[in-house]
mmCIF file with all atom_site columns, C-alpha atoms in Angstrom:
data_model
loop_
_atom_site.group_PDB
_atom_site.id
_atom_site.type_symbol
_atom_site.label_atom_id
_atom_site.label_alt_id
_atom_site.label_comp_id
_atom_site.label_asym_id
_atom_site.label_entity_id
_atom_site.label_seq_id
_atom_site.pdbx_PDB_ins_code
_atom_site.Cartn_x
_atom_site.Cartn_y
_atom_site.Cartn_z
_atom_site.occupancy
_atom_site.B_iso_or_equiv
_atom_site.pdbx_formal_charge
_atom_site.auth_seq_id
_atom_site.auth_comp_id
_atom_site.auth_asym_id
_atom_site.auth_atom_id
_atom_site.pdbx_PDB_model_num
ATOM 1   C CA . ALA A 1 1   ? -44.472 -7.114  -35.100 1.00 0.00 ? 20  ALA A CA 1
ATOM 2   C CA . GLN A 1 2   ? -43.745 -4.628  -32.456 1.00 0.00 ? 21  GLN A CA 1
ATOM 3   C CA . SER A 1 3   ? -43.542 -0.822  -32.611 1.00 0.00 ? 22  SER A CA 1
ATOM 4   C CA . VAL A 1 4   ? -43.090 2.164   -30.391 1.00 0.00 ? 23  VAL A CA 1
ATOM 5   C CA . ALA A 1 5   ? -44.440 5.683   -30.797 1.00 0.00 ? 24  ALA A CA 1
ATOM 6   C CA . GLN A 1 6   ? -43.089 8.772   -29.097 1.00 0.00 ? 25  GLN A CA 1
ATOM 7   C CA . PRO A 1 7   ? -45.612 11.417  -30.260 1.00 0.00 ? 26  PRO A CA 1
ATOM 8   C CA . GLU A 1 8   ? -43.556 14.453  -29.193 1.00 0.00 ? 27  GLU A CA 1
ATOM 9   C CA . ASP A 1 9   ? -40.379 15.376  -30.921 1.00 0.00 ? 28  ASP A CA 1
ATOM 10  C CA . GLN A 1 10  ? -39.675 17.829  -28.266 1.00 0.00 ? 29  GLN A CA 1
ATOM 11  C CA . VAL A 1 11  ? -40.750 18.552  -24.760 1.00 0.00 ? 30  VAL A CA 1
ATOM 12  C CA . ASN A 1 12  ? -40.058 21.865  -23.038 1.00 0.00 ? 31  ASN A CA 1
ATOM 13  C CA . VAL A 1 13  ? -40.341 22.255  -19.294 1.00 0.00 ? 32  VAL A CA 1
ATOM 14  C CA . ALA A 1 14  ? -39.141 24.786  -16.653 1.00 0.00 ? 33  ALA A CA 1
ATOM 15  C CA . GLU A 1 15  ? -36.714 23.692  -14.040 1.00 0.00 ? 34  GLU A CA 1
ATOM 16  C CA . GLY A 1 16  ? -38.415 22.463  -10.995 1.00 0.00 ? 35  GLY A CA 1
ATOM 17  C CA . ASN A 1 17  ? -41.631 21.573  -12.738 1.00 0.00 ? 36  ASN A CA 1
ATOM 18  C CA . PRO A 1 18  ? -42.725 18.022  -13.301 1.00 0.00 ? 37  PRO A CA 1
ATOM 19  C CA . LEU A 1 19  ? -41.992 16.438  -16.672 1.00 0.00 ? 38  LEU A CA 1
ATOM 20  C CA . THR A 1 20  ? -43.618 13.735  -18.703 1.00 0.00 ? 39  THR A CA 1
ATOM 21  C CA . VAL A 1 21  ? -42.246 12.144  -21.870 1.00 0.00 ? 40  VAL A CA 1
ATOM 22  C CA . LYS A 1 22  ? -44.891 10.041  -23.579 1.00 0.00 ? 41  LYS A CA 1
ATOM 23  C CA . CYS A 1 23  ? -44.447 6.623   -25.056 1.00 0.00 ? 42  CYS A CA 1
ATOM 24  C CA . THR A 1 24  ? -47.024 4.180   -26.427 1.00 0.00 ? 43  THR A CA 1
ATOM 25  C CA . TYR A 1 25  ? -46.210 0.658   -27.800 1.00 0.00 ? 44  TYR A CA 1
ATOM 26  C CA . SER A 1 26  ? -47.715 -2.183  -29.776 1.00 0.00 ? 45  SER A CA 1
ATOM 27  C CA . VAL A 1 27  ? -46.698 -5.886  -29.418 1.00 0.00 ? 46  VAL A CA 1
ATOM 28  C CA . SER A 1 28  ? -48.506 -9.111  -30.180 1.00 0.00 ? 47  SER A CA 1
ATOM 29  C CA . GLY A 1 29  ? -47.681 -10.598 -26.758 1.00 0.00 ? 48  GLY A CA 1
ATOM 30  C CA . ASN A 1 30  ? -46.643 -9.145  -23.492 1.00 0.00 ? 49  ASN A CA 1
ATOM 31  C CA . PRO A 1 31  ? -44.008 -6.305  -23.536 1.00 0.00 ? 50  PRO A CA 1
ATOM 32  C CA . TYR A 1 32  ? -40.752 -5.568  -21.905 1.00 0.00 ? 51  TYR A CA 1
ATOM 33  C CA . LEU A 1 33  ? -40.504 -1.777  -21.879 1.00 0.00 ? 52  LEU A CA 1
ATOM 34  C CA . PHE A 1 34  ? -37.361 0.332   -21.506 1.00 0.00 ? 53  PHE A CA 1
ATOM 35  C CA . TRP A 1 35  ? -36.226 3.965   -21.299 1.00 0.00 ? 54  TRP A CA 1
ATOM 36  C CA . TYR A 1 36  ? -32.829 5.235   -22.408 1.00 0.00 ? 55  TYR A CA 1
ATOM 37  C CA . VAL A 1 37  ? -31.304 8.626   -22.280 1.00 0.00 ? 56  VAL A CA 1
ATOM 38  C CA . GLN A 1 38  ? -28.667 9.943   -24.724 1.00 0.00 ? 57  GLN A CA 1
ATOM 39  C CA . TYR A 1 39  ? -26.484 12.933  -24.229 1.00 0.00 ? 58  TYR A CA 1
ATOM 40  C CA . PRO A 1 40  ? -24.983 14.728  -27.191 1.00 0.00 ? 59  PRO A CA 1
ATOM 41  C CA . ASN A 1 41  ? -22.552 12.529  -29.146 1.00 0.00 ? 60  ASN A CA 1
ATOM 42  C CA . ARG A 1 42  ? -22.781 9.817   -26.474 1.00 0.00 ? 61  ARG A CA 1
ATOM 43  C CA . GLY A 1 43  ? -24.198 6.326   -26.292 1.00 0.00 ? 62  GLY A CA 1
ATOM 44  C CA . LEU A 1 44  ? -27.429 5.380   -24.696 1.00 0.00 ? 63  LEU A CA 1
ATOM 45  C CA . GLN A 1 45  ? -27.643 5.065   -20.996 1.00 0.00 ? 64  GLN A CA 1
ATOM 46  C CA . PHE A 1 46  ? -30.287 2.774   -19.398 1.00 0.00 ? 65  PHE A CA 1
ATOM 47  C CA . LEU A 1 47  ? -32.809 4.489   -17.181 1.00 0.00 ? 66  LEU A CA 1
ATOM 48  C CA . LEU A 1 48  ? -35.343 1.933   -16.275 1.00 0.00 ? 67  LEU A CA 1
ATOM 49  C CA . LYS A 1 49  ? -37.395 -1.023  -17.440 1.00 0.00 ? 68  LYS A CA 1
ATOM 50  C CA . TYR A 1 50  ? -40.701 -2.786  -16.928 1.00 0.00 ? 69  TYR A CA 1
ATOM 51  C CA . ILE A 1 51  ? -40.676 -6.500  -17.100 1.00 0.00 ? 70  ILE A CA 1
ATOM 52  C CA . THR A 1 52  ? -43.466 -7.558  -14.700 1.00 0.00 ? 71  THR A CA 1
ATOM 53  C CA . GLY A 1 53  ? -44.866 -6.600  -11.323 1.00 0.00 ? 72  GLY A CA 1
ATOM 54  C CA . ASP A 1 54  ? -45.642 -3.191  -10.041 1.00 0.00 ? 73  ASP A CA 1
ATOM 55  C CA . ASN A 1 55  ? -46.821 -0.845  -12.812 1.00 0.00 ? 74  ASN A CA 1
ATOM 56  C CA . LEU A 1 56  ? -44.804 2.023   -11.470 1.00 0.00 ? 75  LEU A CA 1
ATOM 57  C CA . VAL A 1 57  ? -41.082 1.604   -12.103 1.00 0.00 ? 76  VAL A CA 1
ATOM 58  C CA . LYS A 1 58  ? -38.429 3.691   -10.464 1.00 0.00 ? 77  LYS A CA 1
ATOM 59  C CA . GLY A 1 59  ? -35.028 4.222   -12.217 1.00 0.00 ? 78  GLY A CA 1
ATOM 60  C CA . SER A 1 60  ? -31.891 6.327   -12.304 1.00 0.00 ? 79  SER A CA 1
ATOM 61  C CA . TYR A 1 61  ? -31.683 10.028  -11.707 1.00 0.00 ? 80  TYR A CA 1
ATOM 62  C CA . GLY A 1 62  ? -35.069 10.291  -10.079 1.00 0.00 ? 81  GLY A CA 1
ATOM 63  C CA . PHE A 1 63  ? -36.956 9.100   -13.174 1.00 0.00 ? 82  PHE A CA 1
ATOM 64  C CA . GLU A 1 64  ? -39.979 6.871   -13.031 1.00 0.00 ? 83  GLU A CA 1
ATOM 65  C CA . ALA A 1 65  ? -42.337 5.283   -15.507 1.00 0.00 ? 84  ALA A CA 1
ATOM 66  C CA . GLU A 1 66  ? -45.849 3.939   -15.404 1.00 0.00 ? 85  GLU A CA 1
ATOM 67  C CA . PHE A 1 67  ? -46.855 0.906   -17.292 1.00 0.00 ? 86  PHE A CA 1
ATOM 68  C CA . ASN A 1 68  ? -50.577 1.186   -18.350 1.00 0.00 ? 87  ASN A CA 1
ATOM 69  C CA . LYS A 1 69  ? -51.634 -1.996  -20.194 1.00 0.00 ? 88  LYS A CA 1
ATOM 70  C CA . SER A 1 70  ? -55.066 -0.789  -21.206 1.00 0.00 ? 89  SER A CA 1
ATOM 71  C CA . GLN A 1 71  ? -53.703 2.437   -22.747 1.00 0.00 ? 90  GLN A CA 1
ATOM 72  C CA . THR A 1 72  ? -50.484 0.518   -23.976 1.00 0.00 ? 91  THR A CA 1
ATOM 73  C CA . SER A 1 73  ? -48.478 3.355   -22.628 1.00 0.00 ? 92  SER A CA 1
ATOM 74  C CA . PHE A 1 74  ? -45.172 3.646   -20.645 1.00 0.00 ? 93  PHE A CA 1
ATOM 75  C CA . HIS A 1 75  ? -44.730 7.448   -20.058 1.00 0.00 ? 94  HIS A CA 1
ATOM 76  C CA . LEU A 1 76  ? -41.590 8.603   -18.370 1.00 0.00 ? 95  LEU A CA 1
ATOM 77  C CA . LYS A 1 77  ? -42.011 11.031  -15.524 1.00 0.00 ? 96  LYS A CA 1
ATOM 78  C CA . LYS A 1 78  ? -40.014 13.116  -12.987 1.00 0.00 ? 97  LYS A CA 1
ATOM 79  C CA . PRO A 1 79  ? -41.491 15.205  -10.200 1.00 0.00 ? 98  PRO A CA 1
ATOM 80  C CA . SER A 1 80  ? -39.072 18.028  -10.565 1.00 0.00 ? 99  SER A CA 1
ATOM 81  C CA . ALA A 1 81  ? -36.989 18.642  -13.683 1.00 0.00 ? 100 ALA A CA 1
ATOM 82  C CA . LEU A 1 82  ? -33.325 19.729  -13.703 1.00 0.00 ? 101 LEU A CA 1
ATOM 83  C CA . VAL A 1 83  ? -31.466 21.550  -16.396 1.00 0.00 ? 102 VAL A CA 1
ATOM 84  C CA . SER A 1 84  ? -29.051 18.578  -16.526 1.00 0.00 ? 103 SER A CA 1
ATOM 85  C CA . ASP A 1 85  ? -32.003 16.323  -17.559 1.00 0.00 ? 104 ASP A CA 1
ATOM 86  C CA . SER A 1 86  ? -31.967 18.008  -21.008 1.00 0.00 ? 105 SER A CA 1
ATOM 87  C CA . ALA A 1 87  ? -31.129 15.186  -23.429 1.00 0.00 ? 106 ALA A CA 1
ATOM 88  C CA . LEU A 1 88  ? -32.645 12.817  -25.990 1.00 0.00 ? 107 LEU A CA 1
ATOM 89  C CA . TYR A 1 89  ? -34.942 10.068  -24.531 1.00 0.00 ? 108 TYR A CA 1
ATOM 90  C CA . PHE A 1 90  ? -35.743 6.849   -26.154 1.00 0.00 ? 109 PHE A CA 1
ATOM 91  C CA . CYS A 1 91  ? -38.429 4.405   -25.355 1.00 0.00 ? 110 CYS A CA 1
ATOM 92  C CA . ALA A 1 92  ? -38.007 0.744   -26.388 1.00 0.00 ? 111 ALA A CA 1
ATOM 93  C CA . VAL A 1 93  ? -40.091 -2.375  -26.368 1.00 0.00 ? 112 VAL A CA 1
ATOM 94  C CA . ARG A 1 94  ? -39.516 -6.021  -26.777 1.00 0.00 ? 113 ARG A CA 1
ATOM 95  C CA . ASP A 1 95  ? -42.161 -8.742  -26.991 1.00 0.00 ? 114 ASP A CA 1
ATOM 96  C CA . TYR A 1 96  ? -40.905 -11.271 -24.490 1.00 0.00 ? 115 TYR A CA 1
ATOM 97  C CA . SER A 1 97  ? -42.468 -14.070 -26.519 1.00 0.00 ? 116 SER A CA 1
ATOM 98  C CA . SER A 1 98  ? -40.062 -13.280 -29.359 1.00 0.00 ? 117 SER A CA 1
ATOM 99  C CA . GLY A 1 99  ? -37.530 -15.836 -28.277 1.00 0.00 ? 118 GLY A CA 1
ATOM 100 C CA . GLY A 1 100 ? -33.965 -15.695 -27.091 1.00 0.00 ? 119 GLY A CA 1
ATOM 101 C CA . SER A 1 101 ? -32.566 -12.798 -29.114 1.00 0.00 ? 120 SER A CA 1
ATOM 102 C CA . TYR A 1 102 ? -33.241 -9.518  -27.578 1.00 0.00 ? 121 TYR A CA 1
ATOM 103 C CA . ILE A 1 103 ? -34.020 -7.158  -30.355 1.00 0.00 ? 122 ILE A CA 1
ATOM 104 C CA . PRO A 1 104 ? -35.591 -4.060  -28.955 1.00 0.00 ? 123 PRO A CA 1
ATOM 105 C CA . THR A 1 105 ? -37.591 -1.661  -31.136 1.00 0.00 ? 124 THR A CA 1
ATOM 106 C CA . PHE A 1 106 ? -36.915 2.015   -30.414 1.00 0.00 ? 125 PHE A CA 1
ATOM 107 C CA . GLY A 1 107 ? -39.098 5.046   -30.720 1.00 0.00 ? 126 GLY A CA 1
ATOM 108 C CA . ARG A 1 108 ? -37.821 7.912   -32.651 1.00 0.00 ? 127 ARG A CA 1
ATOM 109 C CA . GLY A 1 109 ? -36.775 9.812   -29.582 1.00 0.00 ? 128 GLY A CA 1
ATOM 110 C CA . THR A 1 110 ? -37.995 12.847  -27.732 1.00 0.00 ? 129 THR A CA 1
ATOM 111 C CA . SER A 1 111 ? -35.748 15.832  -27.056 1.00 0.00 ? 130 SER A CA 1
ATOM 112 C CA . LEU A 1 112 ? -36.318 17.150  -23.518 1.00 0.00 ? 131 LEU A CA 1
ATOM 113 C CA . ILE A 1 113 ? -35.295 20.701  -22.933 1.00 0.00 ? 132 ILE A CA 1
ATOM 114 C CA . VAL A 1 114 ? -35.386 21.967  -19.386 1.00 0.00 ? 133 VAL A CA 1
ATOM 115 C CA . HIS A 1 115 ? -35.205 25.782  -19.087 1.00 0.00 ? 134 HIS A CA 1
ATOM 116 C CA . PRO A 1 116 ? -33.542 27.433  -16.100 1.00 0.00 ? 135 PRO A CA 1
ATOM 117 C CA . SER B 2 1   ? -19.261 -5.897  -14.018 1.00 0.00 ? 163 SER B CA 1
ATOM 118 C CA . GLN B 2 2   ? -20.148 -5.889  -17.735 1.00 0.00 ? 164 GLN B CA 1
ATOM 119 C CA . THR B 2 3   ? -18.719 -3.249  -19.922 1.00 0.00 ? 165 THR B CA 1
ATOM 120 C CA . ILE B 2 4   ? -18.743 -2.482  -23.614 1.00 0.00 ? 166 ILE B CA 1
ATOM 121 C CA . HIS B 2 5   ? -15.927 -0.687  -25.526 1.00 0.00 ? 167 HIS B CA 1
ATOM 122 C CA . GLN B 2 6   ? -16.485 0.916   -28.889 1.00 0.00 ? 168 GLN B CA 1
ATOM 123 C CA . TRP B 2 7   ? -13.819 2.716   -30.926 1.00 0.00 ? 169 TRP B CA 1
ATOM 124 C CA . PRO B 2 8   ? -12.944 5.064   -32.457 1.00 0.00 ? 170 PRO B CA 1
ATOM 125 C CA . ALA B 2 9   ? -15.100 7.789   -31.009 1.00 0.00 ? 171 ALA B CA 1
ATOM 126 C CA . THR B 2 10  ? -15.005 9.980   -34.141 1.00 0.00 ? 172 THR B CA 1
ATOM 127 C CA . LEU B 2 11  ? -13.853 9.088   -37.587 1.00 0.00 ? 173 LEU B CA 1
ATOM 128 C CA . VAL B 2 12  ? -13.617 11.129  -40.817 1.00 0.00 ? 174 VAL B CA 1
ATOM 129 C CA . GLN B 2 13  ? -13.117 9.043   -43.914 1.00 0.00 ? 175 GLN B CA 1
ATOM 130 C CA . PRO B 2 14  ? -13.128 9.865   -47.653 1.00 0.00 ? 176 PRO B CA 1
ATOM 131 C CA . VAL B 2 15  ? -15.666 8.416   -49.968 1.00 0.00 ? 177 VAL B CA 1
ATOM 132 C CA . GLY B 2 16  ? -14.513 5.019   -51.312 1.00 0.00 ? 178 GLY B CA 1
ATOM 133 C CA . SER B 2 17  ? -12.231 4.308   -48.439 1.00 0.00 ? 179 SER B CA 1
ATOM 134 C CA . PRO B 2 18  ? -12.600 1.122   -46.142 1.00 0.00 ? 180 PRO B CA 1
ATOM 135 C CA . LEU B 2 19  ? -14.138 1.139   -42.660 1.00 0.00 ? 181 LEU B CA 1
ATOM 136 C CA . SER B 2 20  ? -13.658 -0.918  -39.595 1.00 0.00 ? 182 SER B CA 1
ATOM 137 C CA . LEU B 2 21  ? -15.397 -0.178  -36.318 1.00 0.00 ? 183 LEU B CA 1
ATOM 138 C CA . GLU B 2 22  ? -14.777 -2.367  -33.418 1.00 0.00 ? 184 GLU B CA 1
ATOM 139 C CA . CYS B 2 23  ? -16.715 -3.307  -30.383 1.00 0.00 ? 185 CYS B CA 1
ATOM 140 C CA . THR B 2 24  ? -15.747 -5.492  -27.535 1.00 0.00 ? 186 THR B CA 1
ATOM 141 C CA . VAL B 2 25  ? -17.557 -6.664  -24.406 1.00 0.00 ? 187 VAL B CA 1
ATOM 142 C CA . GLU B 2 26  ? -16.110 -7.609  -21.161 1.00 0.00 ? 188 GLU B CA 1
ATOM 143 C CA . GLY B 2 27  ? -17.570 -9.321  -18.072 1.00 0.00 ? 189 GLY B CA 1
ATOM 144 C CA . THR B 2 28  ? -19.962 -11.594 -19.898 1.00 0.00 ? 190 THR B CA 1
ATOM 145 C CA . SER B 2 29  ? -19.946 -14.518 -22.238 1.00 0.00 ? 191 SER B CA 1
ATOM 146 C CA . ASN B 2 30  ? -22.048 -15.449 -25.293 1.00 0.00 ? 192 ASN B CA 1
ATOM 147 C CA . PRO B 2 31  ? -23.849 -12.072 -25.440 1.00 0.00 ? 193 PRO B CA 1
ATOM 148 C CA . ASN B 2 32  ? -26.162 -11.011 -28.185 1.00 0.00 ? 194 ASN B CA 1
ATOM 149 C CA . LEU B 2 33  ? -24.502 -8.184  -30.017 1.00 0.00 ? 195 LEU B CA 1
ATOM 150 C CA . TYR B 2 34  ? -25.972 -5.415  -32.082 1.00 0.00 ? 196 TYR B CA 1
ATOM 151 C CA . TRP B 2 35  ? -24.926 -2.685  -34.423 1.00 0.00 ? 197 TRP B CA 1
ATOM 152 C CA . TYR B 2 36  ? -27.315 0.355   -34.677 1.00 0.00 ? 198 TYR B CA 1
ATOM 153 C CA . ARG B 2 37  ? -27.093 3.564   -36.751 1.00 0.00 ? 199 ARG B CA 1
ATOM 154 C CA . GLN B 2 38  ? -28.549 6.780   -35.703 1.00 0.00 ? 200 GLN B CA 1
ATOM 155 C CA . ALA B 2 39  ? -29.178 9.240   -38.468 1.00 0.00 ? 201 ALA B CA 1
ATOM 156 C CA . ALA B 2 40  ? -29.844 12.957  -38.058 1.00 0.00 ? 202 ALA B CA 1
ATOM 157 C CA . GLY B 2 41  ? -29.485 12.685  -34.307 1.00 0.00 ? 203 GLY B CA 1
ATOM 158 C CA . ARG B 2 42  ? -32.793 10.748  -33.800 1.00 0.00 ? 204 ARG B CA 1
ATOM 159 C CA . GLY B 2 43  ? -34.151 7.325   -34.449 1.00 0.00 ? 205 GLY B CA 1
ATOM 160 C CA . LEU B 2 44  ? -32.131 4.169   -34.087 1.00 0.00 ? 206 LEU B CA 1
ATOM 161 C CA . GLN B 2 45  ? -31.973 1.702   -36.972 1.00 0.00 ? 207 GLN B CA 1
ATOM 162 C CA . LEU B 2 46  ? -30.844 -1.865  -36.272 1.00 0.00 ? 208 LEU B CA 1
ATOM 163 C CA . LEU B 2 47  ? -28.212 -2.790  -38.787 1.00 0.00 ? 209 LEU B CA 1
ATOM 164 C CA . PHE B 2 48  ? -26.897 -6.203  -37.709 1.00 0.00 ? 210 PHE B CA 1
ATOM 165 C CA . TYR B 2 49  ? -27.270 -8.535  -34.729 1.00 0.00 ? 211 TYR B CA 1
ATOM 166 C CA . SER B 2 50  ? -25.282 -11.622 -33.726 1.00 0.00 ? 212 SER B CA 1
ATOM 167 C CA . VAL B 2 51  ? -26.253 -14.411 -31.387 1.00 0.00 ? 213 VAL B CA 1
ATOM 168 C CA . GLY B 2 52  ? -22.879 -16.217 -31.578 1.00 0.00 ? 214 GLY B CA 1
ATOM 169 C CA . ILE B 2 53  ? -19.505 -16.443 -33.128 1.00 0.00 ? 215 ILE B CA 1
ATOM 170 C CA . GLY B 2 54  ? -19.737 -16.290 -36.972 1.00 0.00 ? 216 GLY B CA 1
ATOM 171 C CA . GLN B 2 55  ? -23.505 -15.770 -36.787 1.00 0.00 ? 217 GLN B CA 1
ATOM 172 C CA . ILE B 2 56  ? -24.582 -12.424 -38.345 1.00 0.00 ? 218 ILE B CA 1
ATOM 173 C CA . SER B 2 57  ? -28.065 -11.353 -39.314 1.00 0.00 ? 219 SER B CA 1
ATOM 174 C CA . SER B 2 58  ? -28.639 -8.209  -41.462 1.00 0.00 ? 220 SER B CA 1
ATOM 175 C CA . GLU B 2 59  ? -31.730 -6.231  -40.821 1.00 0.00 ? 221 GLU B CA 1
ATOM 176 C CA . VAL B 2 60  ? -31.439 -3.865  -43.941 1.00 0.00 ? 222 VAL B CA 1
ATOM 177 C CA . PRO B 2 61  ? -29.686 -4.119  -47.186 1.00 0.00 ? 223 PRO B CA 1
ATOM 178 C CA . GLN B 2 62  ? -26.692 -1.752  -47.313 1.00 0.00 ? 224 GLN B CA 1
ATOM 179 C CA . ASN B 2 63  ? -23.075 -0.982  -48.003 1.00 0.00 ? 225 ASN B CA 1
ATOM 180 C CA . LEU B 2 64  ? -21.997 -2.330  -44.692 1.00 0.00 ? 226 LEU B CA 1
ATOM 181 C CA . SER B 2 65  ? -21.150 -5.774  -43.301 1.00 0.00 ? 227 SER B CA 1
ATOM 182 C CA . ALA B 2 66  ? -20.542 -7.165  -39.871 1.00 0.00 ? 228 ALA B CA 1
ATOM 183 C CA . SER B 2 67  ? -18.338 -9.889  -38.374 1.00 0.00 ? 229 SER B CA 1
ATOM 184 C CA . ARG B 2 68  ? -17.999 -11.719 -35.082 1.00 0.00 ? 230 ARG B CA 1
ATOM 185 C CA . PRO B 2 69  ? -14.616 -13.376 -35.029 1.00 0.00 ? 231 PRO B CA 1
ATOM 186 C CA . GLN B 2 70  ? -14.709 -13.939 -31.285 1.00 0.00 ? 232 GLN B CA 1
ATOM 187 C CA . ASP B 2 71  ? -17.426 -14.289 -28.643 1.00 0.00 ? 233 ASP B CA 1
ATOM 188 C CA . ARG B 2 72  ? -17.060 -10.765 -27.365 1.00 0.00 ? 234 ARG B CA 1
ATOM 189 C CA . GLN B 2 73  ? -15.887 -9.042  -30.446 1.00 0.00 ? 235 GLN B CA 1
ATOM 190 C CA . PHE B 2 74  ? -18.167 -7.356  -33.078 1.00 0.00 ? 236 PHE B CA 1
ATOM 191 C CA . ILE B 2 75  ? -16.907 -5.539  -36.100 1.00 0.00 ? 237 ILE B CA 1
ATOM 192 C CA . LEU B 2 76  ? -18.631 -3.264  -38.553 1.00 0.00 ? 238 LEU B CA 1
ATOM 193 C CA . SER B 2 77  ? -17.030 -2.902  -41.947 1.00 0.00 ? 239 SER B CA 1
ATOM 194 C CA . SER B 2 78  ? -17.238 -1.448  -45.394 1.00 0.00 ? 240 SER B CA 1
ATOM 195 C CA . LYS B 2 79  ? -15.116 -1.896  -48.429 1.00 0.00 ? 241 LYS B CA 1
ATOM 196 C CA . LYS B 2 80  ? -15.942 1.359   -49.865 1.00 0.00 ? 242 LYS B CA 1
ATOM 197 C CA . LEU B 2 81  ? -17.747 4.055   -48.019 1.00 0.00 ? 243 LEU B CA 1
ATOM 198 C CA . LEU B 2 82  ? -20.486 6.164   -49.400 1.00 0.00 ? 244 LEU B CA 1
ATOM 199 C CA . LEU B 2 83  ? -21.589 9.610   -48.318 1.00 0.00 ? 245 LEU B CA 1
ATOM 200 C CA . SER B 2 84  ? -24.822 8.135   -47.087 1.00 0.00 ? 246 SER B CA 1
ATOM 201 C CA . ASP B 2 85  ? -22.823 6.044   -44.555 1.00 0.00 ? 247 ASP B CA 1
ATOM 202 C CA . SER B 2 86  ? -22.262 9.075   -42.414 1.00 0.00 ? 248 SER B CA 1
ATOM 203 C CA . GLY B 2 87  ? -23.961 8.787   -39.043 1.00 0.00 ? 249 GLY B CA 1
ATOM 204 C CA . PHE B 2 88  ? -23.564 7.842   -35.538 1.00 0.00 ? 250 PHE B CA 1
ATOM 205 C CA . TYR B 2 89  ? -23.109 4.073   -34.897 1.00 0.00 ? 251 TYR B CA 1
ATOM 206 C CA . LEU B 2 90  ? -23.803 2.364   -31.738 1.00 0.00 ? 252 LEU B CA 1
ATOM 207 C CA . CYS B 2 91  ? -22.799 -1.088  -30.639 1.00 0.00 ? 253 CYS B CA 1
ATOM 208 C CA . ALA B 2 92  ? -24.848 -2.850  -27.984 1.00 0.00 ? 254 ALA B CA 1
ATOM 209 C CA . TRP B 2 93  ? -24.909 -6.182  -26.179 1.00 0.00 ? 255 TRP B CA 1
ATOM 210 C CA . ALA B 2 94  ? -27.864 -7.899  -24.529 1.00 0.00 ? 256 ALA B CA 1
ATOM 211 C CA . MET B 2 95  ? -28.492 -10.909 -22.419 1.00 0.00 ? 257 MET B CA 1
ATOM 212 C CA . GLY B 2 96  ? -31.972 -11.731 -21.056 1.00 0.00 ? 258 GLY B CA 1
ATOM 213 C CA . THR B 2 97  ? -33.699 -8.511  -20.396 1.00 0.00 ? 259 THR B CA 1
ATOM 214 C CA . GLU B 2 98  ? -30.554 -6.377  -20.059 1.00 0.00 ? 260 GLU B CA 1
ATOM 215 C CA . ALA B 2 99  ? -29.096 -4.298  -22.979 1.00 0.00 ? 261 ALA B CA 1
ATOM 216 C CA . PHE B 2 100 ? -26.215 -1.858  -22.730 1.00 0.00 ? 262 PHE B CA 1
ATOM 217 C CA . PHE B 2 101 ? -24.711 0.404   -25.351 1.00 0.00 ? 263 PHE B CA 1
ATOM 218 C CA . GLY B 2 102 ? -21.297 1.581   -26.291 1.00 0.00 ? 264 GLY B CA 1
ATOM 219 C CA . GLN B 2 103 ? -20.371 5.238   -26.414 1.00 0.00 ? 265 GLN B CA 1
ATOM 220 C CA . GLY B 2 104 ? -20.895 5.474   -30.155 1.00 0.00 ? 266 GLY B CA 1
ATOM 221 C CA . THR B 2 105 ? -18.763 6.382   -33.191 1.00 0.00 ? 267 THR B CA 1
ATOM 222 C CA . ARG B 2 106 ? -19.516 9.482   -35.119 1.00 0.00 ? 268 ARG B CA 1
ATOM 223 C CA . LEU B 2 107 ? -18.539 8.672   -38.809 1.00 0.00 ? 269 LEU B CA 1
ATOM 224 C CA . THR B 2 108 ? -18.351 11.507  -41.366 1.00 0.00 ? 270 THR B CA 1
ATOM 225 C CA . VAL B 2 109 ? -17.749 10.457  -44.853 1.00 0.00 ? 271 VAL B CA 1
ATOM 226 C CA . VAL B 2 110 ? -16.326 13.346  -46.926 1.00 0.00 ? 272 VAL B CA 1
#
């Protein structure tokens, strides 16, 4: 079984400050890890993914995430937050040994609020 | 490029009425297709997935059903809606390690 935990329901940060949205995962094999962003009443937009290779993954809108296998974490980061980054962020994991059907498991989501 | 269309964007339906939400994918063939429900603006619950025409797997027992009449078409249905069916429904397609989501349908059952 695979699972994802996003321990913070909400993260508040001032504009211009660095931000971190936390994610930890559990899979029986090796993970594929993803971050998505959702704006109000909209679908999910893909931000970035880790499949293999460099542990630091760079994605859309200046976001990056660091895969840490020993801590089973995949925290989302951005050096300087913008008010427009305020949204709901989802971490997702898939065990790549689970076969041909991609069924990601999503975390509960973290609401990021960036204050002017 | 691959795109996914989902409609309608919003829907208000009375209790006991039928439901049909449609999702179509362009620019790909034989995708894996998914229906998710997002309740209370937070977590995503996988409702159905399909790996091919006519192949539907249900993740949770419920008042809804899904069908895949064509390779790139995925339909979410109900014969009689319940108040508890209200929520935000998302269609998604995936192939390999890529997954993309539709814009969602806000369903309100009154």
